[in-house]
Tab-separated table of C-alpha atoms and ligand atoms in Angstrom:
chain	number	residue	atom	x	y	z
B	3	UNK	CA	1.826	6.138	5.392
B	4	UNK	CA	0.796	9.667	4.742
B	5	UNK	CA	-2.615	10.939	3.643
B	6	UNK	CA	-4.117	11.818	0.530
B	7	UNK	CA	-0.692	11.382	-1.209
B	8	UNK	CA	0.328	11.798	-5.031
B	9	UNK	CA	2.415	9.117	-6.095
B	10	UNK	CA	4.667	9.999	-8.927
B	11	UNK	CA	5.943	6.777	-11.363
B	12	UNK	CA	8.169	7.531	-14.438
B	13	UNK	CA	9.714	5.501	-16.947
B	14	UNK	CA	10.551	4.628	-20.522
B	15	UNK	CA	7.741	2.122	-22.388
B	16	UNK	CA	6.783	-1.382	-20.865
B	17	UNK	CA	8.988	-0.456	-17.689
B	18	UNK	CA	5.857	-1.796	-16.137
B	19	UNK	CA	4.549	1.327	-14.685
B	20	UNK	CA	1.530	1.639	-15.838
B	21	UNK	CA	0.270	-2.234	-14.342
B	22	UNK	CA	2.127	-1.169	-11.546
B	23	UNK	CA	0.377	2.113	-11.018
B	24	UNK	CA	-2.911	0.557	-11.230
B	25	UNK	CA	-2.743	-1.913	-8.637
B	26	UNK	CA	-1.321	-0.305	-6.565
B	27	UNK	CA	-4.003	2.558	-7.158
B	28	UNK	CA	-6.712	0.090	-6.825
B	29	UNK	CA	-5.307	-0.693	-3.590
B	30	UNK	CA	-5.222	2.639	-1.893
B	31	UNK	CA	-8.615	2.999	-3.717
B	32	UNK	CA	-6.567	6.557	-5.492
B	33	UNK	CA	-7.208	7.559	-9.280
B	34	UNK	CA	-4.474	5.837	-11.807
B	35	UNK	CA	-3.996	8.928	-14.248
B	36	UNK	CA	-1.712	7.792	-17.054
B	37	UNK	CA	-0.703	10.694	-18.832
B	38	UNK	CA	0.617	9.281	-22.167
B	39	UNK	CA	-2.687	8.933	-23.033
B	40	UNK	CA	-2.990	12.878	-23.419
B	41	UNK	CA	-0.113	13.041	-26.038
B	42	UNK	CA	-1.685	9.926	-27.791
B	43	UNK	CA	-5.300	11.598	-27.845
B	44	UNK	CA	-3.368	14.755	-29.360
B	45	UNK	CA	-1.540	12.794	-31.977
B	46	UNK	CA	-4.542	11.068	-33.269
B	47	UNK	CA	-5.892	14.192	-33.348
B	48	UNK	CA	-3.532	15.217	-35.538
B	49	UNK	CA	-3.761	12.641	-38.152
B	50	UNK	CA	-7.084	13.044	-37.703
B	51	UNK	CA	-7.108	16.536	-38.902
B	52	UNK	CA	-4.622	15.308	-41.702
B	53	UNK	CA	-2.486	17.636	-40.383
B	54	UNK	CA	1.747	17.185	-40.852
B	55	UNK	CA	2.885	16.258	-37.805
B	56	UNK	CA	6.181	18.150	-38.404
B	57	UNK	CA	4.111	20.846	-38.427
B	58	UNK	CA	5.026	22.352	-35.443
B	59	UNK	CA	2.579	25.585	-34.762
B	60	UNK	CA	-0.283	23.775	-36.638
B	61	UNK	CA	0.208	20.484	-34.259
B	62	UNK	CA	0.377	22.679	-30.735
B	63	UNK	CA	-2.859	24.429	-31.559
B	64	UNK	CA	-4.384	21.270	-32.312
B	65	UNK	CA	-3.275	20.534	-28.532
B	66	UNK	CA	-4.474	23.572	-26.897
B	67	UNK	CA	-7.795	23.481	-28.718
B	68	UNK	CA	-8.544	20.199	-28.089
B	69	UNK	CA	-10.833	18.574	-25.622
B	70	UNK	CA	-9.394	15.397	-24.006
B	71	UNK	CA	-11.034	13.565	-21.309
B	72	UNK	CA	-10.214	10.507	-19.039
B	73	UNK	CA	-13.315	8.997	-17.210
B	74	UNK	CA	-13.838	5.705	-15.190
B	75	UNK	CA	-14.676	3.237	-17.867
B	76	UNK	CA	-17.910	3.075	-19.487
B	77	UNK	CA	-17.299	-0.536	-21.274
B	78	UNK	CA	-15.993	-3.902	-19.849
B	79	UNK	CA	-13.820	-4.643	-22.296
B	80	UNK	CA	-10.246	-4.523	-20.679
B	81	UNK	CA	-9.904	-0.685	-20.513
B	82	UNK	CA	-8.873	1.008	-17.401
B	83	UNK	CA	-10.414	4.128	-18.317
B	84	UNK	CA	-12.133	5.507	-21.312
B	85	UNK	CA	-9.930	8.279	-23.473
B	86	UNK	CA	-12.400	10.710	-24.700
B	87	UNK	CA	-11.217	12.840	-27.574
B	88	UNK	CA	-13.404	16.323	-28.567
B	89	UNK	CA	-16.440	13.520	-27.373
B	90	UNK	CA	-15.313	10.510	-28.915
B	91	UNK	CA	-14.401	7.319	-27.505
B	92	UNK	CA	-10.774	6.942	-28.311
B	93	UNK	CA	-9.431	4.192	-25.985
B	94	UNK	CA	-7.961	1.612	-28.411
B	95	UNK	CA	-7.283	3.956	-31.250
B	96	UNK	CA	-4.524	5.547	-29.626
B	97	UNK	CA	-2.844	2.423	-29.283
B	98	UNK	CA	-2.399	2.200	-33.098
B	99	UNK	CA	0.772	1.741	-34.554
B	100	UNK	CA	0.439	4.794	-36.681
B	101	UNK	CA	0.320	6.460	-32.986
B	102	UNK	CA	3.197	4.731	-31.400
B	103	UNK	CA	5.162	5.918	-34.431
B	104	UNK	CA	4.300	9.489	-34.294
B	105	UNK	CA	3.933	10.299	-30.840
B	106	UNK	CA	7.168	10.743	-29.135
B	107	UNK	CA	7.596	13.811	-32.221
B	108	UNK	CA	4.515	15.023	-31.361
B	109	UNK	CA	5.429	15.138	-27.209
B	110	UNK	CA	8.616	17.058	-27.864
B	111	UNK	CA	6.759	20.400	-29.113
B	112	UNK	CA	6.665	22.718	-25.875
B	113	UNK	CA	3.063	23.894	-26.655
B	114	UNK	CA	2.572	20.655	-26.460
B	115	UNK	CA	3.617	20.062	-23.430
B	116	UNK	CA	2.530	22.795	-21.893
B	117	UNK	CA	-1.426	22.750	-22.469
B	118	UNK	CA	-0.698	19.197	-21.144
B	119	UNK	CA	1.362	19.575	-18.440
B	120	UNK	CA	-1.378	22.267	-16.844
B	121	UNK	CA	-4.747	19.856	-17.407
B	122	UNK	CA	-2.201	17.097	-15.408
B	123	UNK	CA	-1.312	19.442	-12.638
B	124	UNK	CA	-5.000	20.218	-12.115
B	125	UNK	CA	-5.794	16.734	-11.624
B	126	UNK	CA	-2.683	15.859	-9.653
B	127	UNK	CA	-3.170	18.623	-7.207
B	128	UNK	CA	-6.563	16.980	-6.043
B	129	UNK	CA	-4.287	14.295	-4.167
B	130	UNK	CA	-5.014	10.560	-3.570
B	131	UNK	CA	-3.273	9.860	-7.406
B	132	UNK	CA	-1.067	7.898	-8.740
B	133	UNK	CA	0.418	9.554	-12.021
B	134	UNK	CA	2.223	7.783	-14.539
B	135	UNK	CA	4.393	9.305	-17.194
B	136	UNK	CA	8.184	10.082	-18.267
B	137	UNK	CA	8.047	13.803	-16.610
B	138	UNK	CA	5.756	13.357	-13.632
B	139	UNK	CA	8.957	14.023	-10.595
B	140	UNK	CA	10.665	16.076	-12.451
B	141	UNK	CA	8.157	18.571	-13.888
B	142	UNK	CA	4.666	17.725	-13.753
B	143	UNK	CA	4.366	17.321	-9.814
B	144	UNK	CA	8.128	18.199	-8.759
B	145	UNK	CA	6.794	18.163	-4.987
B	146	UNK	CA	4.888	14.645	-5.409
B	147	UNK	CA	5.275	13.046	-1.875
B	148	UNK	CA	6.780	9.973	-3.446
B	149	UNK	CA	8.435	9.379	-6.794
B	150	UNK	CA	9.331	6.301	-8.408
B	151	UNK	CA	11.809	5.602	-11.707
B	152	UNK	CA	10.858	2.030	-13.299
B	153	UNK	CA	13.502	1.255	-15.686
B	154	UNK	CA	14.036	-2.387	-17.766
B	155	UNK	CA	16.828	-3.208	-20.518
B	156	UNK	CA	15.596	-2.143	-23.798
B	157	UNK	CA	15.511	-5.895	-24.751
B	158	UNK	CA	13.193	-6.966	-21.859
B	159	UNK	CA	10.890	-4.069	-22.798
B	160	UNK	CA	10.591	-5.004	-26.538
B	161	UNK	CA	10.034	-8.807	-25.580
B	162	UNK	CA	7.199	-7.996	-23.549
B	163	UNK	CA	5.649	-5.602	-26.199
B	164	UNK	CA	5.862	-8.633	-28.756
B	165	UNK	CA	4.270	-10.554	-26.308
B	166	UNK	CA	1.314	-8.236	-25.807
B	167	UNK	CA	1.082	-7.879	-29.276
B	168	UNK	CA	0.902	-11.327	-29.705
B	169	UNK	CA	-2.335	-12.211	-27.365
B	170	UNK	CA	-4.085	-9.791	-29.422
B	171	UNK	CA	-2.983	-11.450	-32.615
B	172	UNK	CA	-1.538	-8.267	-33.947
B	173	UNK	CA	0.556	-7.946	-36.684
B	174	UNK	CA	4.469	-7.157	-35.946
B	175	UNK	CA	7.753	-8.967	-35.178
B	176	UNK	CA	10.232	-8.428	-32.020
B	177	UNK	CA	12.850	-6.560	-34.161
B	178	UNK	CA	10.067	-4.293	-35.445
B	179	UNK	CA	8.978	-3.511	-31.564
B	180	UNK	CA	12.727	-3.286	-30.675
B	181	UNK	CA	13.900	-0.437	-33.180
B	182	UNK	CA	10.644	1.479	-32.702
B	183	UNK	CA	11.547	1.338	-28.515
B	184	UNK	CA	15.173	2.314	-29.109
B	185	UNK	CA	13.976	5.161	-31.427
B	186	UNK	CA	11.426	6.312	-28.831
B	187	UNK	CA	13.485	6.206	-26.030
B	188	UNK	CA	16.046	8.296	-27.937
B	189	UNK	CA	13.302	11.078	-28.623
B	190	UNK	CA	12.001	10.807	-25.415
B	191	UNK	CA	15.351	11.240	-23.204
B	192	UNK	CA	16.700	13.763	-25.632
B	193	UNK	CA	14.115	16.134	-26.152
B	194	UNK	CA	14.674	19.722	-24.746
B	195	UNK	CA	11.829	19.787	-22.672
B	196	UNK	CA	11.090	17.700	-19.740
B	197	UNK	CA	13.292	14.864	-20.538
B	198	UNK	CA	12.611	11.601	-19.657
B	199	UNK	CA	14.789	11.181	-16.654
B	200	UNK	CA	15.293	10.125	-13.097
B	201	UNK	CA	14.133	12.699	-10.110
B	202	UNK	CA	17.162	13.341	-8.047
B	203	UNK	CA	14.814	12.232	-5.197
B	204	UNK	CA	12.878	9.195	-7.371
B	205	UNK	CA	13.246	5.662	-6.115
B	206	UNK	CA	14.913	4.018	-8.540
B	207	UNK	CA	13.704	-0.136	-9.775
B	208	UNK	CA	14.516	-2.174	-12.217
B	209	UNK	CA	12.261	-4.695	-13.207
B	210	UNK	CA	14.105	-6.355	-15.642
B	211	UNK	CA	14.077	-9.572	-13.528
B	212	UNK	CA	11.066	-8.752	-11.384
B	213	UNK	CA	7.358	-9.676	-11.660
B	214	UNK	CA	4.996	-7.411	-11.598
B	215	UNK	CA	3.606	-8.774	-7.715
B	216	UNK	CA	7.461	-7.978	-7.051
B	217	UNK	CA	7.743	-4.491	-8.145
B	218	UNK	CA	4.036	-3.907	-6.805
B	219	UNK	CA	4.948	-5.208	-3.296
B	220	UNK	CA	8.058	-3.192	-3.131
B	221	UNK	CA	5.974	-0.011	-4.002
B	222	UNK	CA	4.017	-0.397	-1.423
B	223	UNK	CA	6.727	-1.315	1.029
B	224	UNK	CA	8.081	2.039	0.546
B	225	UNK	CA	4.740	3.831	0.558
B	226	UNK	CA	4.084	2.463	4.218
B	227	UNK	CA	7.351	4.423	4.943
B	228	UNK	CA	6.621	7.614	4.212
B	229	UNK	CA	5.522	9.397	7.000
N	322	DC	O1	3.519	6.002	-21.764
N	322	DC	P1	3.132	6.018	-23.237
N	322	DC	O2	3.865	5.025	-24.069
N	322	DC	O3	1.653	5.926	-23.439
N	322	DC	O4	3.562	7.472	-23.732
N	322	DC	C1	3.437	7.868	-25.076
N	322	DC	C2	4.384	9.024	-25.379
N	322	DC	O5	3.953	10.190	-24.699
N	322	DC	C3	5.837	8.809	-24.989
N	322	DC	O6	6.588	8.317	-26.073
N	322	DC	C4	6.312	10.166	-24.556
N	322	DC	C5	5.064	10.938	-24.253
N	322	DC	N1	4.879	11.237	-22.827
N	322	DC	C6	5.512	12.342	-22.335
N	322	DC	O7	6.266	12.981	-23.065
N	322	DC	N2	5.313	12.731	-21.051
N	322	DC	C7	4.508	12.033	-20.242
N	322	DC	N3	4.312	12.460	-18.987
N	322	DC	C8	3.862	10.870	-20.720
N	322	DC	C9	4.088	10.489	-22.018
């Protein structure tokens, strides 16, 4: 297994990627950056500012002038890191539905993308990371040393969103979670800019039928083959 590597996982929602990515981050003691959490801290933002978020100019100078930061986390209370919004703790409030329903828009605008896509280079070039995201190959770190494409029917993906929702005793119904996946999914593989797709050179897994030990252990099989 090489040294110092950046490890590049993409896929659509609840592929699994971001569990994934953290163990096996934890177990190469590398940083687990999930990147959605920069387009999430940018949409609250938005709302926030009670700005449109059809608003295209207003929204992508909301993203370039604001301040997002991901630390270690600073509470014990299930977080793997704490999302830090112009000095706020955002963590759980850009998991809101209000933010699941706006983001995807708000990640197809390229200014968007692009203040994001430079403050996750930065941190990606550092090494020893394992990046999570739907652009990560194919744009964000093209020359990652190993890329991975998680991938799970649409179906599976909604089922275990219901069931997450449901051990926190939220609010919601699978056929809810299932057109709000199939909506994001088609925003997110369709948009002009850094598509969600498949590296040429990604590894590709579905984990439809797989637990997450599975897809972890086969991660790391292939890891201890790159030379
Ligand atoms: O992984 P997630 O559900 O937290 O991502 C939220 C949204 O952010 C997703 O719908 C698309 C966008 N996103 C993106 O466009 N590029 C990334 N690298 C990560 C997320």
């Amino acid at each position: 297994m090489r040294e110092s590597m950046v490890i590049a996982i993409d896929g659509p929602a609840a592929s699994g990627k971001s569990t994934v990515a953290q163990r096996v981050a934890a177990r190469l003691h590398y940083l687990y950056f999930d990147t959605g959490v920069m387009y999430r801290a940018v949409t609250l933002a938005v709302i926030q500012q009670q700005v449109d978020v059809n608003n295209q100019k207003a929204v992508e100078q909301i993203a370039m002038a604001t301040q997002i930061n991901v630390t270690p986390p600073s509470i014990e209370d299930g977080r793997q890191y704490d999302v830090v919004l112009n000095g706020v703790d955002v963590t759980w409030q850009i998991r809101s539905n209000e933010i699941e329903a706006n983001v995807s828009l708000v990640s197809t605008y390229p200014g968007v993308r692009q203040a994001m896509t430079e403050r996750q280079r930065e941190i990606g070039l550092q090494g020893r990371v394992v990046m999570v995201g739907r652009d990560i190959g194919t744009v964000v770190m093209p020359d990652a040393d190993i890329k991975f494409y998680l991938d799970a029917s649409v179906q599976e993906r909604a089922r275990r969103r219901y069931t997450e929702c449901m051990q926190h005793d939220m609010q919601t119904t699978y056929e809810s979670i299932l057109a709000a996946m199939q909506s994001r999914d088609h925003i997110d593989s369709t948009r002009e800019i850094a598509p969600l797709r498949k590296a040429a050179d990604a590894i590709y897994l579905n984990t439809s039928d797989l637990s997450i030990d599975m897809v972890v252990d086969q991660v790391i099989q292939q890891l201890v083959l790159t030379e």
